[in-house]
Amino acid sequence: EQRMETRRTNYHRLRREQIQELEAVFREIPYPDEKLRKSLSERLGMSAQQVKFWFQNHRSNSKGKTQRRETTTLKLENQMLKSDRQAIMSAMENSTYLKCRGAVVKTQDTSERQRLFKENMKLKEELRLAATHLKEGLQQNGMWPRLTRN
């Protein structure tokens, strides 16, 4: 408990210039060696340990942001595929007209039905892959339970 209080009293925020320089180096070299960390610490008026921890924390935060961004992209892609698939299925069931990716097609035509069937199969596979990627992204972010094997 006393150690935590000591830590908090020694804690201070980095100045904007320090953060800007650290981020500039991070974009080029996310894993700086000891020599570069020492050089940065001297130039920025920080301890080598502060620089080391800043890079560790920044890598961790960047990874989380990237995973959240990828998960969002996968969710949007997943919704689009489901919507496309539903439109194709509905058109095939009703033998009506379907606006598919900008072109109007009549689903009663046999060759068009075959083309739509193939496209539907492709969408199903894309949907399966998107769902798999989404699940993996959610698992990596701790938002999907992992199955453990005994």
Short mmCIF file of C-alpha atoms in Angstrom, two decimals:
data_model
loop_
_atom_site.label_atom_id
_atom_site.label_comp_id
_atom_site.label_asym_id
_atom_site.label_seq_id
_atom_site.Cartn_x
_atom_site.Cartn_y
_atom_site.Cartn_z
CA GLU A 1 0.00 0.00 0.00
CA GLN A 2 2.80 2.41 0.89
CA ARG A 3 4.59 1.42 -2.33
CA MET A 4 1.52 2.40 -4.40
CA GLU A 5 1.39 5.79 -2.68
CA THR A 6 5.09 6.33 -3.43
CA ARG A 7 4.54 5.40 -7.07
CA ARG A 8 1.67 7.85 -7.42
CA THR A 9 3.62 10.73 -5.90
CA ASN A 10 6.45 10.13 -8.39
CA TYR A 11 4.11 9.88 -11.39
CA HIS A 12 4.02 12.73 -13.87
CA ARG A 13 2.57 13.19 -17.34
CA LEU A 14 4.85 13.53 -20.30
CA ARG A 15 5.04 16.85 -22.10
CA ARG A 16 3.52 17.15 -25.57
CA GLU A 17 6.97 17.52 -27.16
CA GLN A 18 8.19 14.33 -25.46
CA ILE A 19 5.15 12.38 -26.68
CA GLN A 20 5.48 13.76 -30.21
CA GLU A 21 9.12 12.71 -30.43
CA LEU A 22 8.42 9.26 -28.94
CA GLU A 23 5.56 8.73 -31.40
CA ALA A 24 7.74 9.82 -34.34
CA VAL A 25 10.37 7.25 -33.36
CA PHE A 26 7.67 4.63 -32.70
CA ARG A 27 6.32 4.97 -36.27
CA GLU A 28 9.77 4.09 -37.60
CA ILE A 29 11.06 1.76 -34.89
CA PRO A 30 8.39 0.24 -32.59
CA TYR A 31 11.03 -1.96 -30.90
CA PRO A 32 13.98 0.34 -30.14
CA ASP A 33 17.15 -1.23 -28.83
CA GLU A 34 18.76 -0.23 -25.54
CA LYS A 35 21.11 2.24 -27.22
CA LEU A 36 18.25 4.15 -28.89
CA ARG A 37 16.18 4.11 -25.69
CA LYS A 38 19.13 5.58 -23.78
CA SER A 39 19.65 8.27 -26.42
CA LEU A 40 15.93 9.16 -26.31
CA SER A 41 15.90 9.27 -22.51
CA GLU A 42 18.84 11.70 -22.44
CA ARG A 43 17.41 13.88 -25.19
CA LEU A 44 13.90 13.99 -23.67
CA GLY A 45 14.89 14.24 -20.00
CA MET A 46 13.36 10.89 -19.08
CA SER A 47 14.77 7.78 -17.47
CA ALA A 48 15.64 4.87 -19.75
CA GLN A 49 13.02 2.83 -17.89
CA GLN A 50 10.32 5.43 -18.63
CA VAL A 51 11.17 5.27 -22.32
CA LYS A 52 11.16 1.46 -22.26
CA PHE A 53 7.74 1.35 -20.56
CA TRP A 54 6.33 4.03 -22.88
CA PHE A 55 7.22 1.88 -25.90
CA GLN A 56 5.78 -1.27 -24.28
CA ASN A 57 2.52 0.51 -23.42
CA HIS A 58 2.29 2.17 -26.83
CA ARG A 59 2.75 -1.16 -28.66
CA SER A 60 0.04 -2.71 -26.51
CA ASN A 61 -2.37 0.19 -27.06
CA SER A 62 -1.69 0.26 -30.80
CA LYS A 63 -2.39 -3.46 -31.09
CA GLY A 64 -5.71 -3.06 -29.28
CA LYS A 65 -6.77 -0.15 -31.50
CA THR A 66 -5.84 -2.09 -34.63
CA GLN A 67 -7.84 -5.11 -33.47
CA ARG A 68 -10.88 -2.96 -32.64
CA ARG A 69 -10.66 -1.26 -36.06
CA GLU A 70 -10.39 -4.65 -37.81
CA THR A 71 -13.34 -5.98 -35.81
CA THR A 72 -15.46 -2.98 -36.82
CA THR A 73 -14.50 -3.44 -40.48
CA LEU A 74 -15.35 -7.14 -40.28
CA LYS A 75 -18.72 -6.40 -38.68
CA LEU A 76 -19.58 -3.97 -41.50
CA GLU A 77 -18.45 -6.47 -44.13
CA ASN A 78 -20.45 -9.17 -42.39
CA GLN A 79 -23.62 -7.04 -42.43
CA MET A 80 -23.14 -6.24 -46.13
CA LEU A 81 -22.70 -9.91 -47.02
CA LYS A 82 -25.78 -10.89 -45.05
CA SER A 83 -27.78 -8.17 -46.78
CA ASP A 84 -26.55 -9.19 -50.24
CA ARG A 85 -27.26 -12.84 -49.53
CA GLN A 86 -30.76 -12.07 -48.24
CA ALA A 87 -31.55 -9.99 -51.34
CA ILE A 88 -30.41 -12.80 -53.63
CA MET A 89 -32.34 -15.44 -51.72
CA SER A 90 -35.48 -13.32 -51.69
CA ALA A 91 -35.26 -12.61 -55.41
CA MET A 92 -34.69 -16.28 -56.22
CA GLU A 93 -37.65 -17.36 -54.10
CA ASN A 94 -40.00 -14.76 -55.59
CA SER A 95 -38.70 -14.96 -59.20
CA THR A 96 -38.70 -11.17 -59.28
CA TYR A 97 -36.28 -8.55 -60.47
CA LEU A 98 -33.16 -7.90 -58.43
CA LYS A 99 -30.79 -4.98 -58.51
CA CYS A 100 -27.50 -6.76 -57.92
CA ARG A 101 -24.36 -4.62 -57.69
CA GLY A 102 -25.81 -1.96 -59.98
CA ALA A 103 -27.29 -4.24 -62.70
CA VAL A 104 -30.93 -5.23 -62.89
CA VAL A 105 -31.43 -8.92 -63.65
CA LYS A 106 -34.54 -11.01 -64.10
CA THR A 107 -34.27 -14.10 -61.93
CA GLN A 108 -36.68 -16.19 -64.05
CA ASP A 109 -33.99 -16.60 -66.72
CA THR A 110 -32.22 -19.96 -66.18
CA SER A 111 -28.73 -18.65 -66.95
CA GLU A 112 -29.29 -15.72 -64.58
CA ARG A 113 -30.57 -18.10 -61.91
CA GLN A 114 -27.40 -20.18 -62.32
CA ARG A 115 -25.25 -17.05 -62.11
CA LEU A 116 -27.12 -15.94 -59.00
CA PHE A 117 -26.74 -19.38 -57.48
CA LYS A 118 -22.98 -19.24 -58.04
CA GLU A 119 -22.80 -15.71 -56.65
CA ASN A 120 -24.86 -16.85 -53.68
CA MET A 121 -22.45 -19.69 -53.02
CA LYS A 122 -19.57 -17.22 -53.20
CA LEU A 123 -21.35 -14.90 -50.75
CA LYS A 124 -21.97 -17.80 -48.38
CA GLU A 125 -18.25 -18.61 -48.39
CA GLU A 126 -17.35 -14.94 -47.88
CA LEU A 127 -19.88 -14.77 -45.06
CA ARG A 128 -18.41 -17.87 -43.46
CA LEU A 129 -14.88 -16.39 -43.67
CA ALA A 130 -16.05 -13.01 -42.35
CA ALA A 131 -17.82 -14.69 -39.43
CA THR A 132 -14.66 -16.66 -38.66
CA HIS A 133 -12.51 -13.52 -38.74
CA LEU A 134 -15.04 -11.63 -36.65
CA LYS A 135 -15.08 -14.39 -34.04
CA GLU A 136 -11.26 -14.41 -33.96
CA GLY A 137 -11.18 -10.63 -33.55
CA LEU A 138 -13.72 -10.79 -30.75
CA GLN A 139 -11.76 -13.58 -29.06
CA GLN A 140 -8.54 -11.54 -29.26
CA ASN A 141 -10.32 -8.60 -27.65
CA GLY A 142 -11.75 -10.83 -24.92
CA MET A 143 -15.30 -10.22 -26.20
CA TRP A 144 -15.98 -13.86 -27.20
CA PRO A 145 -15.53 -16.81 -24.84
CA ARG A 146 -12.70 -19.14 -25.73
CA LEU A 147 -13.38 -22.85 -25.61
CA THR A 148 -10.86 -24.66 -23.44
CA ARG A 149 -10.02 -28.29 -23.93
CA ASN A 150 -9.26 -30.55 -21.00
#
